[in-house]
Short mmCIF file of N, CA and C in Angstrom, two decimals:
data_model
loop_
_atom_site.label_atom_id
_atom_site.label_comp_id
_atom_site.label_asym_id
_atom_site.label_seq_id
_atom_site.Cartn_x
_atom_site.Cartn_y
_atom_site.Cartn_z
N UNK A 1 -13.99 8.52 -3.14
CA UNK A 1 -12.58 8.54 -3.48
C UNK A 1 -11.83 7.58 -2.56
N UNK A 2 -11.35 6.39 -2.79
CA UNK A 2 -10.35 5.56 -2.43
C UNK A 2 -9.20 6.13 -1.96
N UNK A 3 -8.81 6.15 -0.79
CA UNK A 3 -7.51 6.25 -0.64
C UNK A 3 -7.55 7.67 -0.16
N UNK A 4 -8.49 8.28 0.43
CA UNK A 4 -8.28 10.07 0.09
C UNK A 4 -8.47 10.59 1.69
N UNK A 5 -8.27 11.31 1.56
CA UNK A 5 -8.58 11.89 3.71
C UNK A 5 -9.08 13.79 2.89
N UNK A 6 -9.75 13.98 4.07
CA UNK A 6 -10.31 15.60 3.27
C UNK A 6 -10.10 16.26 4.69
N UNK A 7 -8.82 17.72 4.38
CA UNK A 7 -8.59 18.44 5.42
C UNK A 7 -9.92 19.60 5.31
N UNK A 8 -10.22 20.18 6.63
CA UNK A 8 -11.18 21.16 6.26
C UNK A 8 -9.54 22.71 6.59
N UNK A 9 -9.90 23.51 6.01
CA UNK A 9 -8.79 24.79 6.75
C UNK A 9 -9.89 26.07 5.75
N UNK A 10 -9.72 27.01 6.83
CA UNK A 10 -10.36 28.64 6.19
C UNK A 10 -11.44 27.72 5.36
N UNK A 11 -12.79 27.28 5.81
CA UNK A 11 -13.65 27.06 4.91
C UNK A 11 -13.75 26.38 3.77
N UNK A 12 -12.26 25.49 3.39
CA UNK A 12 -11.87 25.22 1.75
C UNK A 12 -12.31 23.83 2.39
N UNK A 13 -11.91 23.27 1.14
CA UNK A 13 -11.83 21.71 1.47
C UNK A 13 -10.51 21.57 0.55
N UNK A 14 -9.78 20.69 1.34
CA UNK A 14 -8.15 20.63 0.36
C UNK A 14 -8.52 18.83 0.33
N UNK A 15 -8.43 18.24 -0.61
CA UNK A 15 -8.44 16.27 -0.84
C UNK A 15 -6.87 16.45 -1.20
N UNK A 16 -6.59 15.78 -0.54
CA UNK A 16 -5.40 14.99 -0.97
C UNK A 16 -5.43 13.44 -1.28
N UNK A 17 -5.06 12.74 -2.01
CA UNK A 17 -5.10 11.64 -2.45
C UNK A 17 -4.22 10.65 -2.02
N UNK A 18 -4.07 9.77 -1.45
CA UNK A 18 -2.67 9.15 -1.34
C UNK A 18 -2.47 8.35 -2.48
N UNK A 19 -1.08 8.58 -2.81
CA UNK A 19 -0.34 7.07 -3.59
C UNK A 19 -0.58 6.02 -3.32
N UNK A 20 -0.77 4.71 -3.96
CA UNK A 20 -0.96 3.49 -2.82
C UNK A 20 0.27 3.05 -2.98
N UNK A 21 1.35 3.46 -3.62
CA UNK A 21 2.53 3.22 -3.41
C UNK A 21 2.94 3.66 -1.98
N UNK A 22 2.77 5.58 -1.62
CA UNK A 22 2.95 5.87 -0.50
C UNK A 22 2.52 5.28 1.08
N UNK A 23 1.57 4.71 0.70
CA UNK A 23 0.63 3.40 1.89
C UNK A 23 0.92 2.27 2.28
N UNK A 24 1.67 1.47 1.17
CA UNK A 24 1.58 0.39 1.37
C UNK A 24 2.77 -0.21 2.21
N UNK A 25 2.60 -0.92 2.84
CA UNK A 25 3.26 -1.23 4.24
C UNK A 25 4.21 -1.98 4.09
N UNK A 26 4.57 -2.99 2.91
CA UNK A 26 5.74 -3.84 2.89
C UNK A 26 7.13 -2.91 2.38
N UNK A 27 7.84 -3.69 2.69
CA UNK A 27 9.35 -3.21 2.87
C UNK A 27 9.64 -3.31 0.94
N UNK A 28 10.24 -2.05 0.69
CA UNK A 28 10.56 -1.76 -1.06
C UNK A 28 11.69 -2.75 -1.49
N UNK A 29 11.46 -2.87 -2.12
CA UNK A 29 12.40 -4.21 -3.27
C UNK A 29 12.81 -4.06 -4.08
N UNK A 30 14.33 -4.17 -4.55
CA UNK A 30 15.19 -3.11 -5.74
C UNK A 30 16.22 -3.78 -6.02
N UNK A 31 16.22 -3.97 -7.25
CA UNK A 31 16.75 -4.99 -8.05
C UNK A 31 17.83 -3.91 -8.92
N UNK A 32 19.31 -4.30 -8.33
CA UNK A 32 19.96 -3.38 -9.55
C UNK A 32 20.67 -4.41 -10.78
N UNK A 33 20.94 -4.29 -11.60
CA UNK A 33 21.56 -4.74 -12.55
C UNK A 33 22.85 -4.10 -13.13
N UNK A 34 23.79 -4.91 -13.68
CA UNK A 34 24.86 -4.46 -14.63
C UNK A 34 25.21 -5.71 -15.48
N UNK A 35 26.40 -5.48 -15.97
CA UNK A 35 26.26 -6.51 -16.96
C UNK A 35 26.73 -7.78 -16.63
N UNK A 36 27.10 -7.72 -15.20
CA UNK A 36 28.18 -9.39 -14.73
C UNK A 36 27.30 -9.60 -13.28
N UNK A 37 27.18 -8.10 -12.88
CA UNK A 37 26.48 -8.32 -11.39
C UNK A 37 27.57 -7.56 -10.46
N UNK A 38 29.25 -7.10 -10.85
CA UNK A 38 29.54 -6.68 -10.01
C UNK A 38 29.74 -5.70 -9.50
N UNK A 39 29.52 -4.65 -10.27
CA UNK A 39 29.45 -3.53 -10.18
C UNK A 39 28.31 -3.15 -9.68
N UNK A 40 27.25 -3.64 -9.94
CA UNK A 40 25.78 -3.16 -9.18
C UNK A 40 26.38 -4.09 -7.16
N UNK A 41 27.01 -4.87 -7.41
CA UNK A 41 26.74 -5.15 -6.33
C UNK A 41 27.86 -4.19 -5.31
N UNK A 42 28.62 -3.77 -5.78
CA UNK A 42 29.22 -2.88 -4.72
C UNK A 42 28.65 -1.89 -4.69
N UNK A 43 27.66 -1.05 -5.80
CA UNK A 43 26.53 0.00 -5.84
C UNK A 43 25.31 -0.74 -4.60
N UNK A 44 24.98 -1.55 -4.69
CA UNK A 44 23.90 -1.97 -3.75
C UNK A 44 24.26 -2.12 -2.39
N UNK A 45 25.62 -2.52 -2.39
CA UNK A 45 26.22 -2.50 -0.62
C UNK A 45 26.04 -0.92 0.07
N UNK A 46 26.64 -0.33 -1.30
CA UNK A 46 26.22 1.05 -0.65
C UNK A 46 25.36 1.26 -0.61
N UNK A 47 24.06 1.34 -0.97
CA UNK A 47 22.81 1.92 -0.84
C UNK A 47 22.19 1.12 0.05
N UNK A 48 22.66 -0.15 0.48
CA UNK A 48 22.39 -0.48 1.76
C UNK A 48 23.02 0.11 2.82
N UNK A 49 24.00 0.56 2.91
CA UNK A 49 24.27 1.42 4.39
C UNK A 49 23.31 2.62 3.94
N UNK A 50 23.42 3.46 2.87
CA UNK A 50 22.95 5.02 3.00
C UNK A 50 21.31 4.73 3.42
N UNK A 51 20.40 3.78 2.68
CA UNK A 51 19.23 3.37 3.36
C UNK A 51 19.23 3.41 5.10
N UNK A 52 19.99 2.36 5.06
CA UNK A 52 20.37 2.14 7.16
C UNK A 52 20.34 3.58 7.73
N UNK A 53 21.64 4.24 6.74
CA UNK A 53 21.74 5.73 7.44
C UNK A 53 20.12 6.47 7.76
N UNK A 54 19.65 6.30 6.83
CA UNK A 54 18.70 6.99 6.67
C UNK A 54 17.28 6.95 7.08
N UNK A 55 17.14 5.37 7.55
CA UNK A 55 16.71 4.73 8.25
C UNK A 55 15.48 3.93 7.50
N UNK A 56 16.25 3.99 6.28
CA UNK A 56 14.84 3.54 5.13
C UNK A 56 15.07 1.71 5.20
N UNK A 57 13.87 0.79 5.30
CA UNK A 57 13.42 -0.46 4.66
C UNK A 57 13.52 -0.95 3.96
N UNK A 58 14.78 -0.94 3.09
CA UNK A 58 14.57 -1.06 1.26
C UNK A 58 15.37 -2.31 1.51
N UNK A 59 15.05 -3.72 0.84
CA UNK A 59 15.54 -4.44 0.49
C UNK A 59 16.24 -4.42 -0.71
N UNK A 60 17.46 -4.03 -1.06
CA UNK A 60 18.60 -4.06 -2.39
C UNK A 60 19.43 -5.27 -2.47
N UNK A 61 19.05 -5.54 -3.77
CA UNK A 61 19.82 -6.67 -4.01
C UNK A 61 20.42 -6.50 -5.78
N UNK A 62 21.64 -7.15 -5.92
CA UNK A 62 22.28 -6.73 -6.98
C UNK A 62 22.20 -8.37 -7.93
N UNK A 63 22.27 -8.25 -9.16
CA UNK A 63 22.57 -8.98 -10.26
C UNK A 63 23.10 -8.80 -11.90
N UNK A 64 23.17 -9.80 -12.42
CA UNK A 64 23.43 -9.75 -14.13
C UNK A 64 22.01 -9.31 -14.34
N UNK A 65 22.30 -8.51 -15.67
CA UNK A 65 21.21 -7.96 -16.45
C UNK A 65 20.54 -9.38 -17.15
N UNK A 66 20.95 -10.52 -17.01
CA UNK A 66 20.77 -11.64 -17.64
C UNK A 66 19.60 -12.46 -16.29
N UNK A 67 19.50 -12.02 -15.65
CA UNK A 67 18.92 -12.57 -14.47
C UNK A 67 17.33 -11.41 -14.10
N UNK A 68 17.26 -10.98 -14.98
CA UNK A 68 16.09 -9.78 -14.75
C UNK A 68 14.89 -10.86 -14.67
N UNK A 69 14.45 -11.63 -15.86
CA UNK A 69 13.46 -12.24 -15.53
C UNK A 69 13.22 -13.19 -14.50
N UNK A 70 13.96 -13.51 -14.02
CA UNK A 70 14.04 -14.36 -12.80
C UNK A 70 13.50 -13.70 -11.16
N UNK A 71 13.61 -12.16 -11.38
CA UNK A 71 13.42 -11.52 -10.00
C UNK A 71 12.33 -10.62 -10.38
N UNK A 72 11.41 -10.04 -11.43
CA UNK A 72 10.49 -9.20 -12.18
C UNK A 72 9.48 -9.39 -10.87
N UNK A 73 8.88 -10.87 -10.61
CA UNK A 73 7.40 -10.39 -10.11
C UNK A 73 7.77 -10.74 -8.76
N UNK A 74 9.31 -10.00 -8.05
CA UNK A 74 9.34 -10.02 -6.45
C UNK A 74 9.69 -8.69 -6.46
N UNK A 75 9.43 -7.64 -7.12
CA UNK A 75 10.38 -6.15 -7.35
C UNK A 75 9.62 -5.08 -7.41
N UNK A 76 9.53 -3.90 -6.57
CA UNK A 76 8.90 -3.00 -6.79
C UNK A 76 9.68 -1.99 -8.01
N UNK A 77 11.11 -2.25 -7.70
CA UNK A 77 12.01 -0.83 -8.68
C UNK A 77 13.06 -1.99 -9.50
N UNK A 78 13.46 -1.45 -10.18
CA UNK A 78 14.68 -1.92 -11.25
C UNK A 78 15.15 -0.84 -11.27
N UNK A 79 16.72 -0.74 -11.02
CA UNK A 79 17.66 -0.10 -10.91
C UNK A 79 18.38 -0.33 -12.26
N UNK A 80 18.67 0.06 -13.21
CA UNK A 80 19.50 -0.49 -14.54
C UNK A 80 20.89 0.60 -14.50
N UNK A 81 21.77 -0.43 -14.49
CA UNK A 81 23.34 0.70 -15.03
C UNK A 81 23.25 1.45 -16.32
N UNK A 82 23.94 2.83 -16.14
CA UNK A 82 23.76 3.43 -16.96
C UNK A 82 24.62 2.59 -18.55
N UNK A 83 25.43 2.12 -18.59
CA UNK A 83 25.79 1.00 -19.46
C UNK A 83 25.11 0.45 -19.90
N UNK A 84 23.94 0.03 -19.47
CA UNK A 84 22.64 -0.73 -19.99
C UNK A 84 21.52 -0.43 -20.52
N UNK A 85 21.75 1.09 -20.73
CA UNK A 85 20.56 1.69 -21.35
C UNK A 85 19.67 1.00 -22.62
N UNK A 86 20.81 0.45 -23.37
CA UNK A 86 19.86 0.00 -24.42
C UNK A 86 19.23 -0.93 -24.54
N UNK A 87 18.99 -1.81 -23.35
CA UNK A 87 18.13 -2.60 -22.60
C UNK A 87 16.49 -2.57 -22.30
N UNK A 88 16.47 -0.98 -21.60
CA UNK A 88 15.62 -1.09 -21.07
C UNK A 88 13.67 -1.24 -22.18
N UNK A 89 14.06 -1.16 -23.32
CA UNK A 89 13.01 -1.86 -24.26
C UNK A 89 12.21 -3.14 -23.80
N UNK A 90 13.53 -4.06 -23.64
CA UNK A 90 13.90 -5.68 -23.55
C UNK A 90 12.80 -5.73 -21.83
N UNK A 91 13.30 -4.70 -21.54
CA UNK A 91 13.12 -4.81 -19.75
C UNK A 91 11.59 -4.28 -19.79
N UNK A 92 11.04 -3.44 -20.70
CA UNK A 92 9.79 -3.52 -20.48
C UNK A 92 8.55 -4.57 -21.28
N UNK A 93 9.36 -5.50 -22.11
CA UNK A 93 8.37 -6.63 -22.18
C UNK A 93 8.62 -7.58 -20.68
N UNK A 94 10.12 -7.80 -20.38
CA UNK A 94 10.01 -8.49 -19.27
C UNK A 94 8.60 -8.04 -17.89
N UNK A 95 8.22 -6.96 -17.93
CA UNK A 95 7.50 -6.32 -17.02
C UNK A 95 6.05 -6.79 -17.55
N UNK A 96 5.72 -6.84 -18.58
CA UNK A 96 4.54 -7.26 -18.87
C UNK A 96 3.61 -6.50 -18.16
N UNK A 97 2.97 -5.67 -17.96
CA UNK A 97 2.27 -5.21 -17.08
C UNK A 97 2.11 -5.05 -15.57
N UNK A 98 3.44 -5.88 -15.02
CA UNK A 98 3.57 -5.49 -13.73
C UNK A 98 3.79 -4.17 -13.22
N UNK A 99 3.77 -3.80 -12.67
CA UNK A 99 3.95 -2.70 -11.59
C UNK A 99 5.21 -2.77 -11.08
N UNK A 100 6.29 -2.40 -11.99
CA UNK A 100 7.89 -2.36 -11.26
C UNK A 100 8.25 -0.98 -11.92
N UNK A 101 8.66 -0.04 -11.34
CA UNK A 101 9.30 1.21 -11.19
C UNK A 101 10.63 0.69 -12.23
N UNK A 102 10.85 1.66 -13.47
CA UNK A 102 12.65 1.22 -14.14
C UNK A 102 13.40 2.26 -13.83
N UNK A 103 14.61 2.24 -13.64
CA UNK A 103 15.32 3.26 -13.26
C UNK A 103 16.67 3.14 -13.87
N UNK A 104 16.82 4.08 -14.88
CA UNK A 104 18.16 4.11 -15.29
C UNK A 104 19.28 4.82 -14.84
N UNK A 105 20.18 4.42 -14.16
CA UNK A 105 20.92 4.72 -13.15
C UNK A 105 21.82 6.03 -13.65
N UNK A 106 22.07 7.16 -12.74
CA UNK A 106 22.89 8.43 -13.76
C UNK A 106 24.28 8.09 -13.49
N UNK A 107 24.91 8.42 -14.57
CA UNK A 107 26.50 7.93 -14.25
C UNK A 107 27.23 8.62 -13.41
N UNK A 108 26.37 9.91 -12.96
CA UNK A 108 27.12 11.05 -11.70
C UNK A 108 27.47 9.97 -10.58
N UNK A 109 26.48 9.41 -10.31
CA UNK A 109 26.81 8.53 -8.80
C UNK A 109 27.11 7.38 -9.33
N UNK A 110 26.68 6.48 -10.18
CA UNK A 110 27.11 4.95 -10.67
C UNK A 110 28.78 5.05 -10.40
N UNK A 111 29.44 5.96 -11.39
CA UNK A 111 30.79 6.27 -12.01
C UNK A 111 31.64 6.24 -10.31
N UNK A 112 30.71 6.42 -9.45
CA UNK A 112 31.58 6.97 -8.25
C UNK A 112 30.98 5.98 -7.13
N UNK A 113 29.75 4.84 -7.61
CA UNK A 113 29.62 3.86 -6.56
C UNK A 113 28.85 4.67 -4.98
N UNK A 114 28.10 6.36 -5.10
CA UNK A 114 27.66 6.94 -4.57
C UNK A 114 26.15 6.10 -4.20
N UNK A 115 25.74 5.26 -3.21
CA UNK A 115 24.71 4.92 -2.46
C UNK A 115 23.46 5.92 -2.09
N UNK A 116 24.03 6.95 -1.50
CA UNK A 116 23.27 7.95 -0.83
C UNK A 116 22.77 8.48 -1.72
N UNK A 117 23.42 9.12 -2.57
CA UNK A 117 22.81 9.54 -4.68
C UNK A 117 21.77 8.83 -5.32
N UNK A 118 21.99 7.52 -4.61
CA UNK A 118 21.36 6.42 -5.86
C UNK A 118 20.33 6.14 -5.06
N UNK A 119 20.01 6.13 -4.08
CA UNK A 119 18.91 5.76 -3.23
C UNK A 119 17.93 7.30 -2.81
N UNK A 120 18.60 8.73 -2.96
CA UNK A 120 17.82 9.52 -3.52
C UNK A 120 16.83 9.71 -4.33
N UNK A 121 17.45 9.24 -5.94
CA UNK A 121 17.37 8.99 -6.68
C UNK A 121 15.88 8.06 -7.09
N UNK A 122 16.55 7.30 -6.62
CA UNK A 122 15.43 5.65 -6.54
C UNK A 122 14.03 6.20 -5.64
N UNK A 123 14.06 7.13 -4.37
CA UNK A 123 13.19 7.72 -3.67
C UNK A 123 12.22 8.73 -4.52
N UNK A 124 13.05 9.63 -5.28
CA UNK A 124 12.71 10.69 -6.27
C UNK A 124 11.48 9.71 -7.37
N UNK A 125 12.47 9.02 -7.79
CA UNK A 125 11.48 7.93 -8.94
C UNK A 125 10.31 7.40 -8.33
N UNK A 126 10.57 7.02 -7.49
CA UNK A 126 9.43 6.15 -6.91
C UNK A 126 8.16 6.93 -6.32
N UNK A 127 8.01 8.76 -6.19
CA UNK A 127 6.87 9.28 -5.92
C UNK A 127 6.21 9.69 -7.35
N UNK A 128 7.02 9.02 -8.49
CA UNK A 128 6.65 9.46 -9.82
C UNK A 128 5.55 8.85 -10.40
#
C-alpha cells in the first residue's frame, strides 16, 4: 500500500491511508473567478488575510471567468462565483483530466465577501 503507515493499538492493526493531496508539500493554488474579476478579487484579498490568520500557504489569486483556461494547469482548486454556476460544465472540459478541485462558491459568504467562510469551505472541499 502506497502512501499508508500501519498503527499497531490493543492487538488491531488500524491502516490509515494518506491523501496524496494531504502530503504533498507545495503551497495550494486557487483560482477564484467571477464574471469581470472584481468581485472575486476583493473575495480573494480576504481569504488571503483569513489564510495568514490561520496560518495556511494558499496562494489565491482572483480573475474573469473568461481567463479560466489560461491558469487550469497552475491550479490545484477553482473557486467559481455562485453567479456562475452555469459554467461549471464549460469548466470541466477546460480541466480535461487534470486534477483541479471545482468549487462553487455559497452565496452565504460570497454575498458578504466572508474570507474565513470561503477558505473553510475551500479546506472542507479539498479533503473530498
Amino acid at each position: 500500500m502506497e502512501n499508508a503507515f500501519i498503527f499497531y493499538h490493543n492487538d488491531s492493526v488500524k491502516v490509515i491511508t494518506l491523501l496524496r493531496k494531504e502530503i504533498k508539500m507545495k503551497k495550494l493554488s486557487v483560482l477564484l473567478v467571477c464574471g469581470s474579476g472584481a468581485s472575486s478579487g476583493f473575495m480573494a484579498a480576504n481569504m488571503r488575510k483569513a489564510a495568514k490568520a490561520k496560518g495556511l500557504d494558499i496562494d489565491i489569486k482572483a480573475r474573469s471567468e473568461s481567463e479560466i483556461e489560461n491558469y487550469i494547469d497552475d491550479i490545484d482548486a477553482l473557486m467559481v462565483g455562485p453567479h456562475l454556476a452555469y459554467i461549471l460544465d464549460e469548466v470541466e472540459e477546460y480541466k480535461n483530466g487534470r486534477d483541479v478541485k471545482v468549487i462553487l462558491m455559497k452565496p452565504e459568504y460570497y454575498s458578504t465577501l466572508d474570507g474565513a467562510k470561503a477558505i473553510d469551505h475551500l479546506l472542507e472541499e479539498m479533503k473530498k
